[in-house]
Amino acid sequence: MYESFNPTPRTLMGPGPSNVSPRVLGALARPTVGHLDPQFIGLMDEIKQLLQYAFCTKNEFTIALSAPGSAGMEACIVNLIEPNDKVIVCINGVFGSRLKENVERVGAQPIVVEDKWGDPVSVEKVSDALSAHPDAKALAFVHAETSTGARSDAKSLCQLAQQYDVLTIVDAVTSLGGNELRVDDWGIDAIYSGSQKCLSCVPGISPVSFSDKAVNVLKQRTKKVPSWFLDQSLVMDYWSGEGKRSYHHTAPINSLYALHESLLMLKQEGLEQAWQRHSQLHKSLHKGLTELGIDFLVDENYRLPQLNSVIIPEGVDDTHVRATLLNKYNLEIGAGLGQLAGKTWRIGLMGTTAQAQNIALLLAALEDVLG
Ligand SMILES: Cc1ncc(COP(=O)(O)O)c(C=O)c1O
């Protein structure tokens, strides 16, 4: 006999999703309206404005893609990169490798700049790559590498790219709302994020923003974008235009109510205050973990406040600890990813989850489990 699904609530302190507040869940439960209903179009316009606020941009093309962060990544590549283009791709963790995979799949040539997992993208190496490949079309990198917890210097990387007149494609899935990110000031051309990390919305939506320069690159393509669904020139007509909007696909209406509410919460708190909150709570988590004898993977100068990669202490059973936290304390932390599997835990302090009471719970639970 089937029954309604009623999961046990968990404290989500992994790499995402983070906890979704009752306020956002309440928005999700409001009555569904049509995706071309004037009320809904008004909501879409507000989402665009709130996303511009969150990204610190005036970019007209700032929208919420109806799919997760991976689709945001793919949208940036398939719209802006064409076969045989050269793209400098920075790899310092799992998600940089995915950028490379996307570049290869459109038939472009990745020029890989590799850094150790846990290190930020080296500005020096990128500078060398740009001077060796001045014909590159774009520089693609991950601002906040969720697989390692390292923050790269997006501002300096974008400044460099501008000197060479190269487009910048930036992964901000984990950074948006959690640490400083300024699309216009830093000169980012194409950026994508995810709803489920520091925005603490339900998963499945990817905020995306293109500069006018990126929009022109898209408009000047000679061949169609190879993906119909991700072709942003078609999506633009659904997200903009006075009075008339043309149908592209049926938007995830209720998820967009939820995104609007989570962006409103960010606006009400203040973007810089939210960055500050993540940073302060990270410091208190760091203090508590250090007292338990747990070390961090990333150098303190490049540590992300919202994603804390810590070294699993010698002799400790990774799976047992995570399972006990989940089963005894309803507390989720993340396993290490890729080459860090079994070596690190990833402790998220993202959005709504970034609260002092959650840090106290985690520290007490870890103390208990580690004996
Ligand atoms: C840095 C980064 N990029 C891309 C993604 C992919 O996002 P999604 O899982 O929403 O498709 C993630 C997800 O964790 C991520 O952390």
PDB file of C-alpha atoms in Angstrom, residues 118-239:
ATOM      1  CA  GLY A 118      42.257  22.426  -2.400  1.00  0.00           C
ATOM      2  CA  ASP A 119      44.249  25.250  -4.017  1.00  0.00           C
ATOM      3  CA  PRO A 120      42.622  28.205  -5.765  1.00  0.00           C
ATOM      4  CA  VAL A 121      43.012  28.672  -9.518  1.00  0.00           C
ATOM      5  CA  SER A 122      46.483  30.166 -10.025  1.00  0.00           C
ATOM      6  CA  VAL A 123      46.212  33.691 -11.460  1.00  0.00           C
ATOM      7  CA  GLU A 124      49.818  33.386 -12.622  1.00  0.00           C
ATOM      8  CA  LYS A 125      49.180  30.186 -14.586  1.00  0.00           C
ATOM      9  CA  VAL A 126      46.086  31.717 -16.187  1.00  0.00           C
ATOM     10  CA  SER A 127      48.155  34.754 -17.161  1.00  0.00           C
ATOM     11  CA  ASP A 128      50.713  32.444 -18.810  1.00  0.00           C
ATOM     12  CA  ALA A 129      47.939  30.542 -20.621  1.00  0.00           C
ATOM     13  CA  LEU A 130      46.403  33.786 -21.909  1.00  0.00           C
ATOM     14  CA  SER A 131      49.718  35.041 -23.213  1.00  0.00           C
ATOM     15  CA  ALA A 132      50.418  31.661 -24.859  1.00  0.00           C
ATOM     16  CA  HIS A 133      46.892  31.572 -26.384  1.00  0.00           C
ATOM     17  CA  PRO A 134      45.846  35.172 -27.127  1.00  0.00           C
ATOM     18  CA  ASP A 135      43.351  33.739 -29.652  1.00  0.00           C
ATOM     19  CA  ALA A 136      41.319  32.035 -26.875  1.00  0.00           C
ATOM     20  CA  LYS A 137      37.643  32.968 -26.942  1.00  0.00           C
ATOM     21  CA  ALA A 138      36.872  32.468 -23.262  1.00  0.00           C
ATOM     22  CA  LEU A 139      38.220  31.770 -19.802  1.00  0.00           C
ATOM     23  CA  ALA A 140      36.067  29.415 -17.734  1.00  0.00           C
ATOM     24  CA  PHE A 141      36.551  28.749 -14.026  1.00  0.00           C
ATOM     25  CA  VAL A 142      34.726  27.851 -10.818  1.00  0.00           C
ATOM     26  CA  HIS A 143      34.538  30.665  -8.260  1.00  0.00           C
ATOM     27  CA  ALA A 144      33.702  28.424  -5.284  1.00  0.00           C
ATOM     28  CA  GLU A 145      34.870  24.819  -5.858  1.00  0.00           C
ATOM     29  CA  THR A 146      32.361  22.766  -3.879  1.00  0.00           C
ATOM     30  CA  SER A 147      34.432  19.602  -4.149  1.00  0.00           C
ATOM     31  CA  THR A 148      37.325  21.159  -2.204  1.00  0.00           C
ATOM     32  CA  GLY A 149      36.088  24.308  -0.437  1.00  0.00           C
ATOM     33  CA  ALA A 150      38.557  26.598  -2.245  1.00  0.00           C
ATOM     34  CA  ARG A 151      37.680  30.134  -3.342  1.00  0.00           C
ATOM     35  CA  SER A 152      39.412  31.463  -6.436  1.00  0.00           C
ATOM     36  CA  ASP A 153      40.207  35.111  -7.040  1.00  0.00           C
ATOM     37  CA  ALA A 154      37.449  35.797  -9.575  1.00  0.00           C
ATOM     38  CA  LYS A 155      38.169  39.524  -9.615  1.00  0.00           C
ATOM     39  CA  SER A 156      41.821  39.139 -10.682  1.00  0.00           C
ATOM     40  CA  LEU A 157      41.032  36.337 -13.145  1.00  0.00           C
ATOM     41  CA  CYS A 158      38.359  38.464 -14.852  1.00  0.00           C
ATOM     42  CA  GLN A 159      40.657  41.513 -14.946  1.00  0.00           C
ATOM     43  CA  LEU A 160      43.267  39.406 -16.728  1.00  0.00           C
ATOM     44  CA  ALA A 161      40.723  38.073 -19.225  1.00  0.00           C
ATOM     45  CA  GLN A 162      39.614  41.625 -20.004  1.00  0.00           C
ATOM     46  CA  GLN A 163      43.199  42.602 -20.830  1.00  0.00           C
ATOM     47  CA  TYR A 164      43.155  39.912 -23.520  1.00  0.00           C
ATOM     48  CA  ASP A 165      39.567  40.660 -24.595  1.00  0.00           C
ATOM     49  CA  VAL A 166      38.541  37.133 -23.643  1.00  0.00           C
ATOM     50  CA  LEU A 167      35.011  36.290 -22.412  1.00  0.00           C
ATOM     51  CA  THR A 168      34.674  35.058 -18.836  1.00  0.00           C
ATOM     52  CA  ILE A 169      32.404  32.165 -17.896  1.00  0.00           C
ATOM     53  CA  VAL A 170      32.094  31.798 -14.123  1.00  0.00           C
ATOM     54  CA  ASP A 171      30.568  29.012 -12.029  1.00  0.00           C
ATOM     55  CA  ALA A 172      28.940  30.640  -8.995  1.00  0.00           C
ATOM     56  CA  VAL A 173      26.773  27.692  -7.966  1.00  0.00           C
ATOM     57  CA  THR A 174      28.123  27.704  -4.420  1.00  0.00           C
ATOM     58  CA  SER A 175      29.250  31.329  -4.174  1.00  0.00           C
ATOM     59  CA  LEU A 176      26.039  33.266  -4.924  1.00  0.00           C
ATOM     60  CA  GLY A 177      24.766  34.716  -1.638  1.00  0.00           C
ATOM     61  CA  GLY A 178      27.557  33.126   0.429  1.00  0.00           C
ATOM     62  CA  ASN A 179      30.675  35.153  -0.321  1.00  0.00           C
ATOM     63  CA  GLU A 180      31.590  38.335  -2.175  1.00  0.00           C
ATOM     64  CA  LEU A 181      30.631  38.225  -5.843  1.00  0.00           C
ATOM     65  CA  ARG A 182      30.282  41.336  -8.050  1.00  0.00           C
ATOM     66  CA  VAL A 183      29.404  40.568 -11.641  1.00  0.00           C
ATOM     67  CA  ASP A 184      29.603  44.108 -13.057  1.00  0.00           C
ATOM     68  CA  ASP A 185      32.528  45.414 -11.015  1.00  0.00           C
ATOM     69  CA  TRP A 186      34.594  42.335 -11.795  1.00  0.00           C
ATOM     70  CA  GLY A 187      33.589  42.257 -15.491  1.00  0.00           C
ATOM     71  CA  ILE A 188      32.073  38.761 -15.581  1.00  0.00           C
ATOM     72  CA  ASP A 189      30.435  37.987 -18.962  1.00  0.00           C
ATOM     73  CA  ALA A 190      28.487  34.812 -18.240  1.00  0.00           C
ATOM     74  CA  ILE A 191      27.667  33.414 -14.830  1.00  0.00           C
ATOM     75  CA  TYR A 192      25.453  30.613 -13.534  1.00  0.00           C
ATOM     76  CA  SER A 193      24.428  29.496 -10.083  1.00  0.00           C
ATOM     77  CA  GLY A 194      22.078  27.080  -8.304  1.00  0.00           C
ATOM     78  CA  SER A 195      19.019  27.609  -6.140  1.00  0.00           C
ATOM     79  CA  GLN A 196      19.880  24.978  -3.514  1.00  0.00           C
ATOM     80  CA  LYS A 197      23.066  26.321  -1.959  1.00  0.00           C
ATOM     81  CA  CYS A 198      23.394  29.759  -0.327  1.00  0.00           C
ATOM     82  CA  LEU A 199      19.994  30.908  -1.622  1.00  0.00           C
ATOM     83  CA  SER A 200      18.432  28.018   0.345  1.00  0.00           C
ATOM     84  CA  CYS A 201      15.678  27.507  -2.157  1.00  0.00           C
ATOM     85  CA  VAL A 202      14.426  24.161  -3.447  1.00  0.00           C
ATOM     86  CA  PRO A 203      16.841  22.553  -5.931  1.00  0.00           C
ATOM     87  CA  GLY A 204      16.273  22.606  -9.672  1.00  0.00           C
ATOM     88  CA  ILE A 205      16.687  26.240 -10.747  1.00  0.00           C
ATOM     89  CA  SER A 206      19.787  27.911 -12.120  1.00  0.00           C
ATOM     90  CA  PRO A 207      20.118  31.701 -11.973  1.00  0.00           C
ATOM     91  CA  VAL A 208      22.057  32.869 -15.035  1.00  0.00           C
ATOM     92  CA  SER A 209      23.294  36.278 -16.180  1.00  0.00           C
ATOM     93  CA  PHE A 210      24.934  37.348 -19.464  1.00  0.00           C
ATOM     94  CA  SER A 211      26.638  40.716 -20.047  1.00  0.00           C
ATOM     95  CA  ASP A 212      25.707  42.692 -23.175  1.00  0.00           C
ATOM     96  CA  LYS A 213      28.993  41.486 -24.651  1.00  0.00           C
ATOM     97  CA  ALA A 214      27.990  37.841 -24.097  1.00  0.00           C
ATOM     98  CA  VAL A 215      24.514  38.494 -25.514  1.00  0.00           C
ATOM     99  CA  ASN A 216      26.157  39.956 -28.659  1.00  0.00           C
ATOM    100  CA  VAL A 217      28.382  36.896 -29.010  1.00  0.00           C
ATOM    101  CA  LEU A 218      25.239  34.772 -28.865  1.00  0.00           C
ATOM    102  CA  LYS A 219      23.390  36.946 -31.393  1.00  0.00           C
ATOM    103  CA  GLN A 220      26.310  36.885 -33.825  1.00  0.00           C
ATOM    104  CA  ARG A 221      26.502  33.096 -34.000  1.00  0.00           C
ATOM    105  CA  THR A 222      26.369  31.788 -37.534  1.00  0.00           C
ATOM    106  CA  LYS A 223      25.100  28.350 -36.489  1.00  0.00           C
ATOM    107  CA  LYS A 224      22.162  27.558 -34.231  1.00  0.00           C
ATOM    108  CA  VAL A 225      22.881  26.683 -30.585  1.00  0.00           C
ATOM    109  CA  PRO A 226      23.038  22.852 -30.606  1.00  0.00           C
ATOM    110  CA  SER A 227      20.556  22.522 -27.704  1.00  0.00           C
ATOM    111  CA  TRP A 228      17.022  23.794 -28.333  1.00  0.00           C
ATOM    112  CA  PHE A 229      16.034  23.895 -24.657  1.00  0.00           C
ATOM    113  CA  LEU A 230      19.162  25.752 -23.565  1.00  0.00           C
ATOM    114  CA  ASP A 231      19.240  28.184 -26.511  1.00  0.00           C
ATOM    115  CA  GLN A 232      19.099  31.438 -24.565  1.00  0.00           C
ATOM    116  CA  SER A 233      18.111  33.480 -27.619  1.00  0.00           C
ATOM    117  CA  LEU A 234      14.776  31.622 -27.492  1.00  0.00           C
ATOM    118  CA  VAL A 235      14.494  31.774 -23.684  1.00  0.00           C
ATOM    119  CA  MET A 236      15.035  35.564 -23.758  1.00  0.00           C
ATOM    120  CA  ASP A 237      11.659  36.122 -25.404  1.00  0.00           C
ATOM    121  CA  TYR A 238       9.950  34.341 -22.527  1.00  0.00           C
ATOM    122  CA  TRP A 239      11.765  36.367 -19.854  1.00  0.00           C
TER     123      TRP A 239
END
